[in-house]
Tab-separated table of C-alpha atoms in Angstrom:
chain	number	residue	atom	x	y	z
A	1	UNK	CA	12.881	-5.351	-1.544
A	2	UNK	CA	15.988	-5.709	0.376
A	3	UNK	CA	18.332	-7.462	-0.456
A	4	UNK	CA	18.301	-10.772	1.424
A	5	UNK	CA	22.315	-11.664	0.476
A	6	UNK	CA	23.146	-8.886	3.130
A	7	UNK	CA	24.517	-10.900	6.218
A	8	UNK	CA	23.796	-10.023	9.320
A	9	UNK	CA	25.796	-7.760	11.203
A	10	UNK	CA	26.835	-8.475	14.782
A	11	UNK	CA	28.874	-6.516	17.077
A	12	UNK	CA	31.851	-7.630	17.919
A	13	UNK	CA	31.727	-8.852	21.680
A	14	UNK	CA	33.881	-10.537	23.703
A	15	UNK	CA	32.202	-12.164	26.695
A	16	UNK	CA	34.233	-15.308	28.980
A	17	UNK	CA	33.978	-15.806	32.124
A	18	UNK	CA	36.814	-13.314	33.847
A	19	UNK	CA	34.387	-10.440	32.401
A	20	UNK	CA	31.579	-11.469	34.425
A	21	UNK	CA	30.898	-9.399	37.566
A	22	UNK	CA	31.658	-11.492	40.554
A	23	UNK	CA	29.339	-13.746	42.556
A	24	UNK	CA	27.382	-15.081	39.895
A	25	UNK	CA	26.578	-18.750	40.320
A	26	UNK	CA	29.009	-21.128	37.893
A	27	UNK	CA	25.338	-22.390	36.405
A	28	UNK	CA	24.809	-18.850	35.720
A	29	UNK	CA	28.064	-18.303	34.210
A	30	UNK	CA	27.615	-21.564	32.015
A	31	UNK	CA	24.548	-20.315	30.775
A	32	UNK	CA	25.398	-16.388	29.812
A	33	UNK	CA	28.551	-17.738	28.174
A	34	UNK	CA	26.773	-20.446	26.455
A	35	UNK	CA	24.425	-17.619	24.840
A	36	UNK	CA	26.779	-15.620	23.365
A	37	UNK	CA	27.721	-18.637	21.705
A	38	UNK	CA	24.221	-19.311	20.300
A	39	UNK	CA	24.101	-15.459	19.500
A	40	UNK	CA	26.956	-16.323	17.055
A	41	UNK	CA	24.929	-19.374	15.360
A	42	UNK	CA	22.098	-17.648	14.807
A	43	UNK	CA	23.693	-14.937	12.719
A	44	UNK	CA	24.952	-17.376	10.769
A	45	UNK	CA	21.968	-19.302	10.622
A	46	UNK	CA	20.244	-16.019	9.181
A	47	UNK	CA	22.887	-14.977	6.922
A	48	UNK	CA	22.544	-18.828	5.150
A	49	UNK	CA	18.995	-18.383	5.275
A	50	UNK	CA	19.072	-15.065	3.587
A	51	UNK	CA	21.412	-15.817	1.173
A	52	UNK	CA	19.114	-19.094	0.039
A	53	UNK	CA	15.889	-16.792	0.271
A	54	UNK	CA	17.965	-14.381	-1.836
A	55	UNK	CA	18.615	-17.104	-4.438
A	56	UNK	CA	14.708	-18.082	-4.696
A	57	UNK	CA	13.998	-14.893	-5.576
A	58	UNK	CA	16.291	-14.929	-8.319
A	59	UNK	CA	15.044	-18.160	-9.563
A	60	UNK	CA	11.869	-17.060	-8.952
A	61	UNK	CA	12.755	-13.589	-11.112
A	62	UNK	CA	14.833	-15.987	-13.648
A	63	UNK	CA	11.291	-18.053	-13.998
A	64	UNK	CA	9.535	-15.163	-13.782
A	65	UNK	CA	10.728	-14.284	-16.882
A	66	UNK	CA	10.909	-17.205	-18.691
A	67	UNK	CA	6.900	-17.661	-17.848
A	68	UNK	CA	6.266	-14.614	-19.661
A	69	UNK	CA	7.889	-15.397	-22.355
A	70	UNK	CA	6.236	-18.282	-22.455
A	71	UNK	CA	3.070	-16.791	-21.971
A	72	UNK	CA	3.922	-14.937	-24.854
A	73	UNK	CA	4.384	-17.670	-26.987
A	74	UNK	CA	1.245	-19.426	-25.659
A	75	UNK	CA	-0.611	-16.199	-26.805
A	76	UNK	CA	0.596	-16.783	-29.654
A	77	UNK	CA	0.344	-20.393	-30.564
A	78	UNK	CA	-3.422	-19.576	-28.931
A	79	UNK	CA	-3.621	-16.896	-31.725
A	80	UNK	CA	-2.304	-19.581	-34.377
A	81	UNK	CA	-4.368	-22.247	-33.615
A	82	UNK	CA	-7.367	-20.112	-33.438
A	83	UNK	CA	-5.988	-18.384	-37.183
A	84	UNK	CA	-5.810	-22.682	-38.050
A	85	UNK	CA	-9.375	-22.919	-36.895
A	86	UNK	CA	-10.517	-20.940	-38.792
A	87	UNK	CA	-8.520	-22.023	-42.063
A	88	UNK	CA	-9.869	-25.632	-41.382
A	89	UNK	CA	-13.224	-24.845	-41.039
A	90	UNK	CA	-12.670	-22.489	-44.275
A	91	UNK	CA	-11.438	-25.929	-45.659
A	92	UNK	CA	-14.135	-28.201	-44.755
A	93	UNK	CA	-16.964	-25.800	-46.482
A	94	UNK	CA	-14.643	-25.969	-49.388
A	95	UNK	CA	-14.450	-29.763	-49.134
A	96	UNK	CA	-17.703	-30.258	-48.663
A	97	UNK	CA	-18.254	-28.057	-52.337
A	98	UNK	CA	-15.920	-30.044	-53.413
A	99	UNK	CA	-17.754	-33.337	-52.758
A	100	UNK	CA	-20.914	-32.053	-53.956
A	101	UNK	CA	-19.523	-31.215	-57.013
A	102	UNK	CA	-17.587	-34.639	-57.498
A	103	UNK	CA	-20.888	-36.107	-56.509
A	104	UNK	CA	-22.718	-33.883	-59.436
A	105	UNK	CA	-19.897	-34.615	-61.303
A	106	UNK	CA	-20.159	-38.769	-60.973
A	107	UNK	CA	-23.489	-38.445	-61.660
A	108	UNK	CA	-23.277	-36.609	-65.026
A	109	UNK	CA	-20.372	-39.414	-65.733
A	110	UNK	CA	-22.691	-41.943	-65.292
A	111	UNK	CA	-25.137	-40.053	-67.391
A	112	UNK	CA	-22.900	-40.077	-70.138
A	113	UNK	CA	-21.804	-43.499	-70.069
A	114	UNK	CA	-25.304	-44.618	-70.088
A	115	UNK	CA	-25.868	-42.069	-73.279
A	116	UNK	CA	-22.924	-43.598	-75.324
A	117	UNK	CA	-23.766	-47.262	-73.874
A	118	UNK	CA	-27.191	-46.504	-75.637
A	119	UNK	CA	-25.194	-44.808	-78.786
A	120	UNK	CA	-23.306	-47.575	-79.486
A	121	UNK	CA	-26.288	-49.989	-78.710
A	122	UNK	CA	-27.889	-47.551	-81.548
A	123	UNK	CA	-24.714	-47.452	-84.147
A	124	UNK	CA	-24.262	-51.271	-83.797
A	125	UNK	CA	-28.344	-51.254	-84.692
A	126	UNK	CA	-27.799	-48.998	-87.555
A	127	UNK	CA	-24.791	-51.291	-88.711
A	128	UNK	CA	-26.162	-53.842	-88.863
A	129	UNK	CA	-29.030	-52.355	-90.443
A	130	UNK	CA	-26.476	-50.543	-93.711
A	131	UNK	CA	-25.272	-54.482	-93.762
A	132	UNK	CA	-27.962	-55.531	-94.504
A	133	UNK	CA	-29.021	-52.621	-96.998
A	134	UNK	CA	-25.494	-53.276	-98.595
A	135	UNK	CA	-26.010	-56.720	-98.773
A	136	UNK	CA	-29.390	-56.073	-100.461
A	137	UNK	CA	-29.585	-53.597	-102.562
A	138	UNK	CA	-29.439	-51.941	-106.107
A	139	UNK	CA	-27.228	-49.937	-106.749
A	140	UNK	CA	-27.185	-46.721	-109.824
A	141	UNK	CA	-23.833	-46.658	-110.271
A	142	UNK	CA	-22.338	-50.677	-110.310
A	143	UNK	CA	-21.729	-52.002	-113.357
A	144	UNK	CA	-22.055	-55.456	-112.277
A	145	UNK	CA	-25.101	-57.571	-113.168
A	146	UNK	CA	-27.531	-57.052	-110.426
A	147	UNK	CA	-31.067	-58.839	-109.157
A	148	UNK	CA	-34.517	-57.668	-107.993
A	149	UNK	CA	-36.537	-60.504	-106.119
A	150	UNK	CA	-39.428	-57.955	-105.922
A	151	UNK	CA	-41.574	-55.505	-108.421
A	152	UNK	CA	-40.220	-52.672	-109.361
A	153	UNK	CA	-42.215	-49.472	-109.769
A	154	UNK	CA	-41.299	-47.071	-112.701
A	155	UNK	CA	-43.802	-43.364	-112.270
A	156	UNK	CA	-43.102	-42.687	-115.628
A	157	UNK	CA	-40.539	-44.741	-118.130
A	158	UNK	CA	-38.070	-47.080	-117.943
A	159	UNK	CA	-34.792	-45.561	-120.049
A	160	UNK	CA	-31.530	-47.230	-121.451
A	161	UNK	CA	-28.770	-44.564	-121.545
A	162	UNK	CA	-31.224	-41.385	-121.730
A	163	UNK	CA	-33.567	-43.545	-123.970
A	164	UNK	CA	-36.978	-44.436	-123.263
A	165	UNK	CA	-37.488	-48.033	-123.630
A	166	UNK	CA	-40.334	-48.810	-122.010
A	167	UNK	CA	-43.085	-46.252	-121.438
A	168	UNK	CA	-46.555	-46.216	-120.031
A	169	UNK	CA	-49.195	-49.168	-121.033
A	170	UNK	CA	-50.899	-48.379	-124.028
A	171	UNK	CA	-54.688	-49.357	-123.512
A	172	UNK	CA	-57.643	-49.696	-126.058
A	173	UNK	CA	-56.251	-52.812	-127.737
A	174	UNK	CA	-58.987	-55.343	-128.371
A	175	UNK	CA	-58.039	-58.657	-127.618
A	176	UNK	CA	-57.042	-61.319	-130.189
A	177	UNK	CA	-58.792	-64.749	-130.597
A	178	UNK	CA	-57.363	-68.130	-132.589
A	179	UNK	CA	-54.332	-70.108	-132.148
A	180	UNK	CA	-51.467	-68.450	-131.801
A	181	UNK	CA	-48.150	-69.219	-133.823
A	182	UNK	CA	-45.438	-69.825	-131.458
A	183	UNK	CA	-43.169	-72.845	-133.547
A	184	UNK	CA	-40.453	-71.859	-136.223
A	185	UNK	CA	-41.281	-68.859	-138.269
A	186	UNK	CA	-39.790	-68.090	-141.852
A	187	UNK	CA	-39.790	-64.818	-142.894
A	188	UNK	CA	-37.915	-65.213	-146.231
A	189	UNK	CA	-41.031	-68.173	-147.407
A	190	UNK	CA	-41.086	-67.260	-151.400
A	191	UNK	CA	-44.927	-68.387	-152.611
A	192	UNK	CA	-44.713	-68.037	-156.280
A	193	UNK	CA	-47.370	-67.065	-158.407
A	194	UNK	CA	-47.564	-67.889	-162.076
A	195	UNK	CA	-49.282	-65.928	-164.617
A	196	UNK	CA	-52.209	-68.221	-164.385
A	197	UNK	CA	-53.477	-68.413	-160.395
A	198	UNK	CA	-53.867	-71.663	-159.483
A	199	UNK	CA	-55.994	-73.274	-156.740
A	200	UNK	CA	-52.730	-74.199	-155.027
A	201	UNK	CA	-50.713	-71.019	-155.570
A	202	UNK	CA	-53.759	-69.065	-153.364
A	203	UNK	CA	-53.908	-71.575	-150.631
A	204	UNK	CA	-49.828	-71.213	-149.984
A	205	UNK	CA	-50.981	-67.089	-149.904
A	206	UNK	CA	-53.589	-68.226	-147.304
A	207	UNK	CA	-51.300	-70.545	-145.174
A	208	UNK	CA	-48.905	-67.831	-144.722
A	209	UNK	CA	-51.730	-65.258	-144.137
A	210	UNK	CA	-52.841	-67.334	-141.662
A	211	UNK	CA	-48.950	-67.905	-140.408
A	212	UNK	CA	-48.711	-64.442	-140.492
A	213	UNK	CA	-51.582	-63.759	-138.374
A	214	UNK	CA	-51.301	-65.778	-135.902
A	215	UNK	CA	-47.721	-65.402	-134.973
A	216	UNK	CA	-49.338	-61.728	-134.641
A	217	UNK	CA	-51.301	-62.916	-132.681
A	218	UNK	CA	-48.871	-64.428	-130.651
A	219	UNK	CA	-46.642	-61.154	-130.260
A	220	UNK	CA	-49.688	-59.682	-128.730
A	221	UNK	CA	-50.370	-61.901	-125.968
A	222	UNK	CA	-46.205	-61.830	-125.077
A	223	UNK	CA	-47.216	-58.129	-124.962
A	224	UNK	CA	-50.362	-58.120	-123.105
A	225	UNK	CA	-48.540	-60.242	-120.653
A	226	UNK	CA	-45.960	-58.274	-120.256
A	227	UNK	CA	-48.187	-55.390	-119.889
A	228	UNK	CA	-46.834	-53.244	-121.659
A	229	UNK	CA	-50.545	-53.362	-123.592
A	230	UNK	CA	-53.996	-53.794	-122.853
């Protein structure tokens, strides 16, 4: 491509009225002289236009370089954007997975909370039951007095310090009759008997024997009432 900065060369030519052939009309002479001046002006204009065009070409070339750089950067940015889009798509998939996991964990937490609430309720009920049991039970190791409001069933026998004090009911006893004696009873009452038996002495012995039998009957009935014999 030609350098537009190269000026237009015009061969030096001096045209004046004296150099024109004689016989030309004055108007034609003026026209010729005017053409010479116009040619010089055209050369100047051409040189100025060429310089401007060259500047434009240089500027276009610089812009082309810059555009090429921009294109490279745009290409690089496009590739980077594509990579970002891939990463964003991957991240979105991971977010969906994480959301699903979070929802599952939330459901598990709710279930665990419900289970714990149920356990708390059951523990509270159990504590109440234990309190009730502790308030109303007979301990095997307590030394303080304890009371039972209900009957107590014993399979074999009742012992104190390993010694049986009450065993199974003894059966085969026939119930006695008569009047039991629960009144005052003197086991040491003396019954004197002389060398010659008297009616009074025998009567006293008979009375004491009756009292003894009545006491025995009273004891029998007490044992029968308590269930020790029958």
